[in-house]
Amino acid sequence: MSLLENLQWRYATKKYDPARKVAQKDVDKIVEAARLAPTSSGLQQFRVIVITNQELKNKIVPIAWGQEIVAECSHLLVFAAWDRYTEEQIDQIYNLTTDERGLPRGRFGSYTDKLKAMYLPQTAEQNFVHTARQAYIGFGLAIAQAAEQKVDCTPMEGFSTDDLDELLNLKSKGLKSVTMLPLGYREKSDWLAPMKKVRNPKEEFVLEY
Ligand SMILES: Cc1cc2nc3c(=O)[nH]c(=O)nc-3n(C[C@H](O)[C@H](O)[C@H](O)COP(=O)(O)O)c2cc1C
C-alpha cells in the first residue's frame, strides 16, 4: 500500500488489545524514522524514550488524564526535547558530523558560532519552543512509519509534562517531554475504528496564490 493509503488506514487509536505486542523490528523502524527526521541545523534536538515496563506505563495513566491507552499499549514512546541549548550539545553533533565525513573538527565553526550567538542568550523557555518543534517533526514521521508497518498508534499531548518529566527523571538528562506515542494493535471494540476519517476538503485546506 502507498503512504497515502496507509495514512488513510491509521487513526488515533482509543483502545488497544493488551495481549498483542509489537515486534521489536517494527518498533525499531518507527524509532528509526524519528531518528532520520530532518531538524533545524541538523542538531537533533530531541530524543525518543521507549517504555515497555508495565508498572511504569501504569504510573503514567493518571499523569495522562486517565487515558488507559498508555497502559494497554505494547510500547509507549515519549518524545522529549532539549530543555535548553548548550555549547556542548551544539559542538557534539558538529564534531560527530565532521568526524563521520572525514573533515577537520571546526570545519563548520563559523556556522556553529552563529548558532551559539543566536540560541545561548535566549531564555530556556525560548530555546524549548524551538527544540520542541523539532521533536514534532520526528513525531510526525514516526506516526507515518507506524502506519507503514500497520502498527496502530495514538499521537498524544494529553498529559502533564511536568509530572512525566519528574517520573522519568528527564531534567537530569537536560530534556523535557513534548508528546507521547503509544504503539500497539487496536481492540476490535474500539469505537473510533469504523468511523470515517474526516478532514477539511482540499479546496478549504489549500490556499493557492
Ligand atoms: C499533537 C497531538 C496531540 C493529541 N493528543 C491526543 C490525546 O492526548 N489523546 C487522544 O486520544 N488523541 C490525541 N490526539 C489525536 C487527535 O485527536 C487525532 O489525531 C485527530 O482527531 C485526527 O484523527 P485521526 O488521527 O484519527 O486521523 C492528538 C493528536 C495530535 C496530533
JSON list of C-alpha atoms and ligand atoms in Angstrom, two decimals:
[
{"chain": "A", "resi": 1, "resn": "MET", "atom": "CA", "xyz": [0.00, 0.00, 0.00]},
{"chain": "A", "resi": 2, "resn": "SER", "atom": "CA", "xyz": [1.12, 3.55, -0.66]},
{"chain": "A", "resi": 3, "resn": "LEU", "atom": "CA", "xyz": [1.94, 6.04, 2.07]},
{"chain": "A", "resi": 4, "resn": "LEU", "atom": "CA", "xyz": [-1.32, 7.89, 1.40]},
{"chain": "A", "resi": 5, "resn": "GLU", "atom": "CA", "xyz": [-3.35, 4.68, 1.70]},
{"chain": "A", "resi": 6, "resn": "ASN", "atom": "CA", "xyz": [-1.61, 3.89, 4.97]},
{"chain": "A", "resi": 7, "resn": "LEU", "atom": "CA", "xyz": [-2.32, 7.40, 6.27]},
{"chain": "A", "resi": 8, "resn": "GLN", "atom": "CA", "xyz": [-5.99, 6.79, 5.43]},
{"chain": "A", "resi": 9, "resn": "TRP", "atom": "CA", "xyz": [-5.81, 3.49, 7.33]},
{"chain": "A", "resi": 10, "resn": "ARG", "atom": "CA", "xyz": [-4.31, 4.92, 10.51]},
{"chain": "A", "resi": 11, "resn": "TYR", "atom": "CA", "xyz": [-6.34, 6.65, 13.18]},
{"chain": "A", "resi": 12, "resn": "ALA", "atom": "CA", "xyz": [-5.76, 7.84, 16.73]},
{"chain": "A", "resi": 13, "resn": "THR", "atom": "CA", "xyz": [-6.45, 4.50, 18.39]},
{"chain": "A", "resi": 14, "resn": "LYS", "atom": "CA", "xyz": [-8.61, 4.72, 21.50]},
{"chain": "A", "resi": 15, "resn": "LYS", "atom": "CA", "xyz": [-8.42, 1.08, 22.68]},
{"chain": "A", "resi": 16, "resn": "TYR", "atom": "CA", "xyz": [-5.56, -1.38, 22.39]},
{"chain": "A", "resi": 17, "resn": "ASP", "atom": "CA", "xyz": [-5.52, -5.16, 22.68]},
{"chain": "A", "resi": 18, "resn": "PRO", "atom": "CA", "xyz": [-3.17, -5.51, 25.66]},
{"chain": "A", "resi": 19, "resn": "ALA", "atom": "CA", "xyz": [-2.33, -9.11, 24.67]},
{"chain": "A", "resi": 20, "resn": "ARG", "atom": "CA", "xyz": [-0.79, -8.11, 21.33]},
{"chain": "A", "resi": 21, "resn": "LYS", "atom": "CA", "xyz": [2.79, -6.90, 21.38]},
{"chain": "A", "resi": 22, "resn": "VAL", "atom": "CA", "xyz": [4.54, -5.06, 18.56]},
{"chain": "A", "resi": 23, "resn": "ALA", "atom": "CA", "xyz": [7.59, -6.92, 17.21]},
{"chain": "A", "resi": 24, "resn": "GLN", "atom": "CA", "xyz": [10.91, -5.30, 18.05]},
{"chain": "A", "resi": 25, "resn": "LYS", "atom": "CA", "xyz": [11.78, -4.95, 14.34]},
{"chain": "A", "resi": 26, "resn": "ASP", "atom": "CA", "xyz": [8.66, -2.83, 13.81]},
{"chain": "A", "resi": 27, "resn": "VAL", "atom": "CA", "xyz": [9.38, -0.66, 16.85]},
{"chain": "A", "resi": 28, "resn": "ASP", "atom": "CA", "xyz": [12.94, -0.23, 15.58]},
{"chain": "A", "resi": 29, "resn": "LYS", "atom": "CA", "xyz": [11.70, 1.04, 12.21]},
{"chain": "A", "resi": 30, "resn": "ILE", "atom": "CA", "xyz": [9.31, 3.51, 13.82]},
{"chain": "A", "resi": 31, "resn": "VAL", "atom": "CA", "xyz": [12.08, 4.89, 16.05]},
{"chain": "A", "resi": 32, "resn": "GLU", "atom": "CA", "xyz": [14.45, 4.95, 13.07]},
{"chain": "A", "resi": 33, "resn": "ALA", "atom": "CA", "xyz": [12.03, 7.17, 11.13]},
{"chain": "A", "resi": 34, "resn": "ALA", "atom": "CA", "xyz": [12.18, 9.65, 14.04]},
{"chain": "A", "resi": 35, "resn": "ARG", "atom": "CA", "xyz": [15.99, 9.42, 14.15]},
{"chain": "A", "resi": 36, "resn": "LEU", "atom": "CA", "xyz": [16.16, 10.20, 10.44]},
{"chain": "A", "resi": 37, "resn": "ALA", "atom": "CA", "xyz": [13.93, 13.27, 10.78]},
{"chain": "A", "resi": 38, "resn": "PRO", "atom": "CA", "xyz": [15.39, 16.50, 9.49]},
{"chain": "A", "resi": 39, "resn": "THR", "atom": "CA", "xyz": [15.96, 19.08, 12.23]},
{"chain": "A", "resi": 40, "resn": "SER", "atom": "CA", "xyz": [16.94, 22.73, 12.31]},
{"chain": "A", "resi": 41, "resn": "SER", "atom": "CA", "xyz": [20.68, 22.96, 11.64]},
{"chain": "A", "resi": 42, "resn": "GLY", "atom": "CA", "xyz": [20.80, 19.16, 11.97]},
{"chain": "A", "resi": 43, "resn": "LEU", "atom": "CA", "xyz": [21.08, 19.43, 15.75]},
{"chain": "A", "resi": 44, "resn": "GLN", "atom": "CA", "xyz": [18.65, 16.57, 16.54]},
{"chain": "A", "resi": 45, "resn": "GLN", "atom": "CA", "xyz": [17.29, 18.50, 19.48]},
{"chain": "A", "resi": 46, "resn": "PHE", "atom": "CA", "xyz": [15.11, 15.62, 20.73]},
{"chain": "A", "resi": 47, "resn": "ARG", "atom": "CA", "xyz": [15.30, 12.06, 21.99]},
{"chain": "A", "resi": 48, "resn": "VAL", "atom": "CA", "xyz": [12.84, 9.14, 21.97]},
{"chain": "A", "resi": 49, "resn": "ILE", "atom": "CA", "xyz": [12.24, 7.18, 25.16]},
{"chain": "A", "resi": 50, "resn": "VAL", "atom": "CA", "xyz": [10.84, 3.66, 24.67]},
{"chain": "A", "resi": 51, "resn": "ILE", "atom": "CA", "xyz": [8.83, 2.34, 27.61]},
{"chain": "A", "resi": 52, "resn": "THR", "atom": "CA", "xyz": [7.75, -1.31, 27.88]},
{"chain": "A", "resi": 53, "resn": "ASN", "atom": "CA", "xyz": [7.81, -1.68, 31.67]},
{"chain": "A", "resi": 54, "resn": "GLN", "atom": "CA", "xyz": [4.17, -2.32, 32.60]},
{"chain": "A", "resi": 55, "resn": "GLU", "atom": "CA", "xyz": [4.48, -0.86, 36.10]},
{"chain": "A", "resi": 56, "resn": "LEU", "atom": "CA", "xyz": [5.87, 2.36, 34.66]},
{"chain": "A", "resi": 57, "resn": "LYS", "atom": "CA", "xyz": [3.15, 2.54, 31.97]},
{"chain": "A", "resi": 58, "resn": "ASN", "atom": "CA", "xyz": [0.51, 2.09, 34.70]},
{"chain": "A", "resi": 59, "resn": "LYS", "atom": "CA", "xyz": [2.02, 5.01, 36.63]},
{"chain": "A", "resi": 60, "resn": "ILE", "atom": "CA", "xyz": [1.66, 7.24, 33.57]},
{"chain": "A", "resi": 61, "resn": "VAL", "atom": "CA", "xyz": [-2.13, 6.71, 33.27]},
{"chain": "A", "resi": 62, "resn": "PRO", "atom": "CA", "xyz": [-3.05, 9.30, 35.95]},
{"chain": "A", "resi": 63, "resn": "ILE", "atom": "CA", "xyz": [-0.45, 11.68, 34.52]},
{"chain": "A", "resi": 64, "resn": "ALA", "atom": "CA", "xyz": [-2.18, 11.29, 31.12]},
{"chain": "A", "resi": 65, "resn": "TRP", "atom": "CA", "xyz": [-5.64, 12.38, 32.24]},
{"chain": "A", "resi": 66, "resn": "GLY", "atom": "CA", "xyz": [-6.61, 8.77, 32.97]},
{"chain": "A", "resi": 67, "resn": "GLN", "atom": "CA", "xyz": [-6.13, 7.66, 29.35]},
{"chain": "A", "resi": 68, "resn": "GLU", "atom": "CA", "xyz": [-5.84, 3.87, 29.68]},
{"chain": "A", "resi": 69, "resn": "ILE", "atom": "CA", "xyz": [-4.24, 3.51, 26.24]},
{"chain": "A", "resi": 70, "resn": "VAL", "atom": "CA", "xyz": [-0.96, 4.36, 27.93]},
{"chain": "A", "resi": 71, "resn": "ALA", "atom": "CA", "xyz": [-1.16, 1.16, 29.98]},
{"chain": "A", "resi": 72, "resn": "GLU", "atom": "CA", "xyz": [-2.85, -1.04, 27.36]},
{"chain": "A", "resi": 73, "resn": "CYS", "atom": "CA", "xyz": [-0.43, -0.28, 24.53]},
{"chain": "A", "resi": 74, "resn": "SER", "atom": "CA", "xyz": [2.51, -2.51, 23.70]},
{"chain": "A", "resi": 75, "resn": "HIS", "atom": "CA", "xyz": [5.23, 0.15, 23.64]},
{"chain": "A", "resi": 76, "resn": "LEU", "atom": "CA", "xyz": [4.98, 3.75, 24.80]},
{"chain": "A", "resi": 77, "resn": "LEU", "atom": "CA", "xyz": [7.23, 6.25, 23.03]},
{"chain": "A", "resi": 78, "resn": "VAL", "atom": "CA", "xyz": [7.94, 9.58, 24.68]},
{"chain": "A", "resi": 79, "resn": "PHE", "atom": "CA", "xyz": [9.34, 12.38, 22.53]},
{"chain": "A", "resi": 80, "resn": "ALA", "atom": "CA", "xyz": [11.46, 14.71, 24.67]},
{"chain": "A", "resi": 81, "resn": "ALA", "atom": "CA", "xyz": [13.37, 17.80, 23.56]},
{"chain": "A", "resi": 82, "resn": "TRP", "atom": "CA", "xyz": [16.41, 19.60, 24.98]},
{"chain": "A", "resi": 83, "resn": "ASP", "atom": "CA", "xyz": [15.28, 21.85, 27.81]},
{"chain": "A", "resi": 84, "resn": "ARG", "atom": "CA", "xyz": [17.76, 24.47, 26.57]},
{"chain": "A", "resi": 85, "resn": "TYR", "atom": "CA", "xyz": [20.61, 24.84, 24.13]},
{"chain": "A", "resi": 86, "resn": "THR", "atom": "CA", "xyz": [24.15, 24.39, 25.37]},
{"chain": "A", "resi": 87, "resn": "GLU", "atom": "CA", "xyz": [27.51, 24.89, 23.72]},
{"chain": "A", "resi": 88, "resn": "GLU", "atom": "CA", "xyz": [28.38, 21.23, 24.34]},
{"chain": "A", "resi": 89, "resn": "GLN", "atom": "CA", "xyz": [25.28, 19.91, 22.57]},
{"chain": "A", "resi": 90, "resn": "ILE", "atom": "CA", "xyz": [25.93, 22.05, 19.50]},
{"chain": "A", "resi": 91, "resn": "ASP", "atom": "CA", "xyz": [29.61, 21.01, 19.40]},
{"chain": "A", "resi": 92, "resn": "GLN", "atom": "CA", "xyz": [28.81, 17.32, 19.95]},
{"chain": "A", "resi": 93, "resn": "ILE", "atom": "CA", "xyz": [26.72, 16.86, 16.81]},
{"chain": "A", "resi": 94, "resn": "TYR", "atom": "CA", "xyz": [29.01, 19.01, 14.66]},
{"chain": "A", "resi": 95, "resn": "ASN", "atom": "CA", "xyz": [32.08, 17.10, 15.87]},
{"chain": "A", "resi": 96, "resn": "LEU", "atom": "CA", "xyz": [30.27, 13.85, 15.08]},
{"chain": "A", "resi": 97, "resn": "THR", "atom": "CA", "xyz": [29.41, 15.16, 11.61]},
{"chain": "A", "resi": 98, "resn": "THR", "atom": "CA", "xyz": [32.93, 16.25, 10.75]},
{"chain": "A", "resi": 99, "resn": "ASP", "atom": "CA", "xyz": [34.41, 13.00, 12.17]},
{"chain": "A", "resi": 100, "resn": "GLU", "atom": "CA", "xyz": [31.96, 10.86, 10.19]},
{"chain": "A", "resi": 101, "resn": "ARG", "atom": "CA", "xyz": [32.66, 12.82, 7.00]},
{"chain": "A", "resi": 102, "resn": "GLY", "atom": "CA", "xyz": [36.43, 12.80, 7.43]},
{"chain": "A", "resi": 103, "resn": "LEU", "atom": "CA", "xyz": [36.57, 16.58, 7.77]},
{"chain": "A", "resi": 104, "resn": "PRO", "atom": "CA", "xyz": [38.64, 18.54, 10.28]},
{"chain": "A", "resi": 105, "resn": "ARG", "atom": "CA", "xyz": [36.81, 19.45, 13.50]},
{"chain": "A", "resi": 106, "resn": "GLY", "atom": "CA", "xyz": [35.81, 23.08, 13.46]},
{"chain": "A", "resi": 107, "resn": "ARG", "atom": "CA", "xyz": [35.13, 22.97, 9.70]},
{"chain": "A", "resi": 108, "resn": "PHE", "atom": "CA", "xyz": [31.71, 24.47, 10.45]},
{"chain": "A", "resi": 109, "resn": "GLY", "atom": "CA", "xyz": [33.00, 26.70, 13.24]},
{"chain": "A", "resi": 110, "resn": "SER", "atom": "CA", "xyz": [31.72, 29.98, 11.85]},
{"chain": "A", "resi": 111, "resn": "TYR", "atom": "CA", "xyz": [28.25, 28.46, 11.47]},
{"chain": "A", "resi": 112, "resn": "THR", "atom": "CA", "xyz": [28.17, 26.93, 14.97]},
{"chain": "A", "resi": 113, "resn": "ASP", "atom": "CA", "xyz": [29.39, 30.27, 16.38]},
{"chain": "A", "resi": 114, "resn": "LYS", "atom": "CA", "xyz": [26.33, 31.87, 14.78]},
{"chain": "A", "resi": 115, "resn": "LEU", "atom": "CA", "xyz": [24.05, 29.21, 16.28]},
{"chain": "A", "resi": 116, "resn": "LYS", "atom": "CA", "xyz": [25.57, 29.75, 19.73]},
{"chain": "A", "resi": 117, "resn": "ALA", "atom": "CA", "xyz": [25.24, 33.54, 19.40]},
{"chain": "A", "resi": 118, "resn": "MET", "atom": "CA", "xyz": [21.58, 33.11, 18.47]},
{"chain": "A", "resi": 119, "resn": "TYR", "atom": "CA", "xyz": [20.43, 30.45, 20.97]},
{"chain": "A", "resi": 120, "resn": "LEU", "atom": "CA", "xyz": [22.61, 30.73, 24.08]},
{"chain": "A", "resi": 121, "resn": "PRO", "atom": "CA", "xyz": [21.45, 34.26, 25.09]},
{"chain": "A", "resi": 122, "resn": "GLN", "atom": "CA", "xyz": [17.79, 33.21, 24.85]},
{"chain": "A", "resi": 123, "resn": "THR", "atom": "CA", "xyz": [15.82, 32.02, 27.86]},
{"chain": "A", "resi": 124, "resn": "ALA", "atom": "CA", "xyz": [15.37, 28.29, 28.41]},
{"chain": "A", "resi": 125, "resn": "GLU", "atom": "CA", "xyz": [11.68, 28.77, 27.54]},
{"chain": "A", "resi": 126, "resn": "GLN", "atom": "CA", "xyz": [12.54, 30.37, 24.20]},
{"chain": "A", "resi": 127, "resn": "ASN", "atom": "CA", "xyz": [15.01, 27.59, 23.48]},
{"chain": "A", "resi": 128, "resn": "PHE", "atom": "CA", "xyz": [12.42, 24.92, 24.31]},
{"chain": "A", "resi": 129, "resn": "VAL", "atom": "CA", "xyz": [9.83, 26.42, 21.95]},
{"chain": "A", "resi": 130, "resn": "HIS", "atom": "CA", "xyz": [12.36, 25.78, 19.18]},
{"chain": "A", "resi": 131, "resn": "THR", "atom": "CA", "xyz": [13.66, 22.38, 20.30]},
{"chain": "A", "resi": 132, "resn": "ALA", "atom": "CA", "xyz": [10.11, 21.07, 20.86]},
{"chain": "A", "resi": 133, "resn": "ARG", "atom": "CA", "xyz": [9.24, 21.98, 17.26]},
{"chain": "A", "resi": 134, "resn": "GLN", "atom": "CA", "xyz": [11.98, 19.67, 16.08]},
{"chain": "A", "resi": 135, "resn": "ALA", "atom": "CA", "xyz": [10.55, 16.86, 18.20]},
{"chain": "A", "resi": 136, "resn": "TYR", "atom": "CA", "xyz": [7.23, 17.25, 16.35]},
{"chain": "A", "resi": 137, "resn": "ILE", "atom": "CA", "xyz": [8.96, 16.55, 13.02]},
{"chain": "A", "resi": 138, "resn": "GLY", "atom": "CA", "xyz": [10.23, 13.21, 14.34]},
{"chain": "A", "resi": 139, "resn": "PHE", "atom": "CA", "xyz": [6.84, 12.57, 15.94]},
{"chain": "A", "resi": 140, "resn": "GLY", "atom": "CA", "xyz": [5.07, 13.02, 12.59]},
{"chain": "A", "resi": 141, "resn": "LEU", "atom": "CA", "xyz": [7.46, 10.74, 10.77]},
{"chain": "A", "resi": 142, "resn": "ALA", "atom": "CA", "xyz": [7.10, 8.07, 13.48]},
{"chain": "A", "resi": 143, "resn": "ILE", "atom": "CA", "xyz": [3.31, 8.25, 13.08]},
{"chain": "A", "resi": 144, "resn": "ALA", "atom": "CA", "xyz": [3.66, 7.76, 9.32]},
{"chain": "A", "resi": 145, "resn": "GLN", "atom": "CA", "xyz": [6.16, 4.91, 9.74]},
{"chain": "A", "resi": 146, "resn": "ALA", "atom": "CA", "xyz": [3.85, 3.17, 12.22]},
{"chain": "A", "resi": 147, "resn": "ALA", "atom": "CA", "xyz": [1.13, 3.31, 9.55]},
{"chain": "A", "resi": 148, "resn": "GLU", "atom": "CA", "xyz": [3.56, 1.82, 7.03]},
{"chain": "A", "resi": 149, "resn": "GLN", "atom": "CA", "xyz": [4.19, -1.08, 9.47]},
{"chain": "A", "resi": 150, "resn": "LYS", "atom": "CA", "xyz": [0.42, -1.44, 10.06]},
{"chain": "A", "resi": 151, "resn": "VAL", "atom": "CA", "xyz": [1.06, -0.70, 13.72]},
{"chain": "A", "resi": 152, "resn": "ASP", "atom": "CA", "xyz": [-1.62, 1.33, 15.46]},
{"chain": "A", "resi": 153, "resn": "CYS", "atom": "CA", "xyz": [-0.66, 4.41, 17.43]},
{"chain": "A", "resi": 154, "resn": "THR", "atom": "CA", "xyz": [-2.14, 7.41, 19.21]},
{"chain": "A", "resi": 155, "resn": "PRO", "atom": "CA", "xyz": [-0.48, 10.81, 18.97]},
{"chain": "A", "resi": 156, "resn": "MET", "atom": "CA", "xyz": [-0.79, 12.31, 22.46]},
{"chain": "A", "resi": 157, "resn": "GLU", "atom": "CA", "xyz": [-0.37, 15.70, 24.07]},
{"chain": "A", "resi": 158, "resn": "GLY", "atom": "CA", "xyz": [-2.94, 14.97, 26.76]},
{"chain": "A", "resi": 159, "resn": "PHE", "atom": "CA", "xyz": [-0.66, 14.61, 29.77]},
{"chain": "A", "resi": 160, "resn": "SER", "atom": "CA", "xyz": [1.10, 16.69, 32.39]},
{"chain": "A", "resi": 161, "resn": "THR", "atom": "CA", "xyz": [4.57, 17.25, 31.00]},
{"chain": "A", "resi": 162, "resn": "ASP", "atom": "CA", "xyz": [5.90, 18.36, 34.40]},
{"chain": "A", "resi": 163, "resn": "ASP", "atom": "CA", "xyz": [4.70, 15.18, 36.12]},
{"chain": "A", "resi": 164, "resn": "LEU", "atom": "CA", "xyz": [6.03, 12.95, 33.35]},
{"chain": "A", "resi": 165, "resn": "ASP", "atom": "CA", "xyz": [9.40, 14.72, 33.39]},
{"chain": "A", "resi": 166, "resn": "GLU", "atom": "CA", "xyz": [9.63, 14.10, 37.12]},
{"chain": "A", "resi": 167, "resn": "LEU", "atom": "CA", "xyz": [8.64, 10.43, 36.85]},
{"chain": "A", "resi": 168, "resn": "LEU", "atom": "CA", "xyz": [11.17, 9.79, 34.09]},
{"chain": "A", "resi": 169, "resn": "ASN", "atom": "CA", "xyz": [13.82, 11.98, 35.69]},
{"chain": "A", "resi": 170, "resn": "LEU", "atom": "CA", "xyz": [14.20, 13.91, 32.44]},
{"chain": "A", "resi": 171, "resn": "LYS", "atom": "CA", "xyz": [15.59, 17.10, 33.98]},
{"chain": "A", "resi": 172, "resn": "SER", "atom": "CA", "xyz": [18.80, 15.27, 34.87]},
{"chain": "A", "resi": 173, "resn": "LYS", "atom": "CA", "xyz": [19.18, 14.45, 31.16]},
{"chain": "A", "resi": 174, "resn": "GLY", "atom": "CA", "xyz": [18.53, 18.03, 30.03]},
{"chain": "A", "resi": 175, "resn": "LEU", "atom": "CA", "xyz": [15.21, 17.01, 28.47]},
{"chain": "A", "resi": 176, "resn": "LYS", "atom": "CA", "xyz": [11.52, 17.96, 28.71]},
{"chain": "A", "resi": 177, "resn": "SER", "atom": "CA", "xyz": [8.72, 15.79, 27.39]},
{"chain": "A", "resi": 178, "resn": "VAL", "atom": "CA", "xyz": [6.79, 17.05, 24.35]},
{"chain": "A", "resi": 179, "resn": "THR", "atom": "CA", "xyz": [4.48, 14.26, 23.14]},
{"chain": "A", "resi": 180, "resn": "MET", "atom": "CA", "xyz": [3.75, 10.58, 23.67]},
{"chain": "A", "resi": 181, "resn": "LEU", "atom": "CA", "xyz": [3.02, 7.86, 21.11]},
{"chain": "A", "resi": 182, "resn": "PRO", "atom": "CA", "xyz": [1.53, 4.59, 22.35]},
{"chain": "A", "resi": 183, "resn": "LEU", "atom": "CA", "xyz": [2.05, 1.75, 19.86]},
{"chain": "A", "resi": 184, "resn": "GLY", "atom": "CA", "xyz": [0.07, -1.48, 19.62]},
{"chain": "A", "resi": 185, "resn": "TYR", "atom": "CA", "xyz": [-2.85, -3.13, 17.90]},
{"chain": "A", "resi": 186, "resn": "ARG", "atom": "CA", "xyz": [-6.42, -1.90, 18.03]},
{"chain": "A", "resi": 187, "resn": "GLU", "atom": "CA", "xyz": [-9.02, -3.73, 20.08]},
{"chain": "A", "resi": 188, "resn": "LYS", "atom": "CA", "xyz": [-11.96, -4.84, 17.89]},
{"chain": "A", "resi": 189, "resn": "SER", "atom": "CA", "xyz": [-14.37, -2.91, 20.13]},
{"chain": "A", "resi": 190, "resn": "ASP", "atom": "CA", "xyz": [-12.60, 0.44, 19.62]},
{"chain": "A", "resi": 191, "resn": "TRP", "atom": "CA", "xyz": [-15.49, 2.83, 18.83]},
{"chain": "A", "resi": 192, "resn": "LEU", "atom": "CA", "xyz": [-13.34, 5.01, 16.60]},
{"chain": "A", "resi": 193, "resn": "ALA", "atom": "CA", "xyz": [-12.01, 2.23, 14.33]},
{"chain": "A", "resi": 194, "resn": "PRO", "atom": "CA", "xyz": [-15.01, 2.05, 11.94]},
{"chain": "A", "resi": 195, "resn": "MET", "atom": "CA", "xyz": [-15.58, 5.82, 11.81]},
{"chain": "A", "resi": 196, "resn": "LYS", "atom": "CA", "xyz": [-14.93, 7.77, 8.64]},
{"chain": "A", "resi": 197, "resn": "LYS", "atom": "CA", "xyz": [-11.76, 9.83, 8.60]},
{"chain": "A", "resi": 198, "resn": "VAL", "atom": "CA", "xyz": [-12.75, 13.49, 8.39]},
{"chain": "A", "resi": 199, "resn": "ARG", "atom": "CA", "xyz": [-10.54, 16.27, 7.07]},
{"chain": "A", "resi": 200, "resn": "ASN", "atom": "CA", "xyz": [-11.25, 19.65, 5.56]},
{"chain": "A", "resi": 201, "resn": "PRO", "atom": "CA", "xyz": [-11.65, 19.33, 1.80]},
{"chain": "A", "resi": 202, "resn": "LYS", "atom": "CA", "xyz": [-8.64, 20.22, -0.33]},
{"chain": "A", "resi": 203, "resn": "GLU", "atom": "CA", "xyz": [-10.31, 23.43, -1.57]},
{"chain": "A", "resi": 204, "resn": "GLU", "atom": "CA", "xyz": [-10.59, 24.62, 2.03]},
{"chain": "A", "resi": 205, "resn": "PHE", "atom": "CA", "xyz": [-7.16, 23.33, 3.08]},
{"chain": "A", "resi": 206, "resn": "VAL", "atom": "CA", "xyz": [-5.02, 24.61, 0.22]},
{"chain": "A", "resi": 207, "resn": "LEU", "atom": "CA", "xyz": [-4.70, 28.32, -0.45]},
{"chain": "A", "resi": 208, "resn": "GLU", "atom": "CA", "xyz": [-3.46, 28.95, -3.94]},
{"chain": "A", "resi": 209, "resn": "TYR", "atom": "CA", "xyz": [-1.79, 32.22, -4.73]},
{"chain": "B", "resi": 1, "resn": "LIG", "atom": "C1", "xyz": [-0.30, 16.69, 18.87]},
{"chain": "B", "resi": 1, "resn": "LIG", "atom": "C2", "xyz": [-1.47, 15.77, 19.05]},
{"chain": "B", "resi": 1, "resn": "LIG", "atom": "C3", "xyz": [-1.97, 15.53, 20.32]},
{"chain": "B", "resi": 1, "resn": "LIG", "atom": "C4", "xyz": [-3.02, 14.62, 20.51]},
{"chain": "B", "resi": 1, "resn": "LIG", "atom": "N1", "xyz": [-3.41, 14.27, 21.79]},
{"chain": "B", "resi": 1, "resn": "LIG", "atom": "C5", "xyz": [-4.29, 13.25, 21.94]},
{"chain": "B", "resi": 1, "resn": "LIG", "atom": "C6", "xyz": [-4.54, 12.71, 23.21]},
{"chain": "B", "resi": 1, "resn": "LIG", "atom": "O1", "xyz": [-4.00, 13.10, 24.24]},
{"chain": "B", "resi": 1, "resn": "LIG", "atom": "N2", "xyz": [-5.43, 11.68, 23.31]},
{"chain": "B", "resi": 1, "resn": "LIG", "atom": "C7", "xyz": [-6.07, 11.15, 22.20]},
{"chain": "B", "resi": 1, "resn": "LIG", "atom": "O2", "xyz": [-6.87, 10.22, 22.35]},
{"chain": "B", "resi": 1, "resn": "LIG", "atom": "N3", "xyz": [-5.84, 11.68, 20.98]},
{"chain": "B", "resi": 1, "resn": "LIG", "atom": "C8", "xyz": [-4.96, 12.68, 20.82]},
{"chain": "B", "resi": 1, "resn": "LIG", "atom": "N4", "xyz": [-4.68, 13.16, 19.56]},
{"chain": "B", "resi": 1, "resn": "LIG", "atom": "C9", "xyz": [-5.38, 12.57, 18.40]},
{"chain": "B", "resi": 1, "resn": "LIG", "atom": "C10", "xyz": [-6.19, 13.57, 17.58]},
{"chain": "B", "resi": 1, "resn": "LIG", "atom": "O3", "xyz": [-7.37, 13.89, 18.22]},
{"chain": "B", "resi": 1, "resn": "LIG", "atom": "C11", "xyz": [-6.41, 12.94, 16.20]},
{"chain": "B", "resi": 1, "resn": "LIG", "atom": "O4", "xyz": [-5.16, 12.72, 15.60]},
{"chain": "B", "resi": 1, "resn": "LIG", "atom": "C12", "xyz": [-7.27, 13.83, 15.30]},
{"chain": "B", "resi": 1, "resn": "LIG", "atom": "O5", "xyz": [-8.56, 13.95, 15.80]},
{"chain": "B", "resi": 1, "resn": "LIG", "atom": "C13", "xyz": [-7.33, 13.28, 13.88]},
{"chain": "B", "resi": 1, "resn": "LIG", "atom": "O6", "xyz": [-7.84, 11.97, 13.85]},
{"chain": "B", "resi": 1, "resn": "LIG", "atom": "P1", "xyz": [-7.02, 10.72, 13.32]},
{"chain": "B", "resi": 1, "resn": "LIG", "atom": "O7", "xyz": [-5.63, 10.79, 13.92]},
{"chain": "B", "resi": 1, "resn": "LIG", "atom": "O8", "xyz": [-7.79, 9.54, 13.88]},
{"chain": "B", "resi": 1, "resn": "LIG", "atom": "O9", "xyz": [-6.98, 10.76, 11.85]},
{"chain": "B", "resi": 1, "resn": "LIG", "atom": "C14", "xyz": [-3.64, 14.04, 19.38]},
{"chain": "B", "resi": 1, "resn": "LIG", "atom": "C15", "xyz": [-3.14, 14.33, 18.09]},
{"chain": "B", "resi": 1, "resn": "LIG", "atom": "C16", "xyz": [-2.06, 15.15, 17.93]},
{"chain": "B", "resi": 1, "resn": "LIG", "atom": "C17", "xyz": [-1.51, 15.36, 16.54]}
]
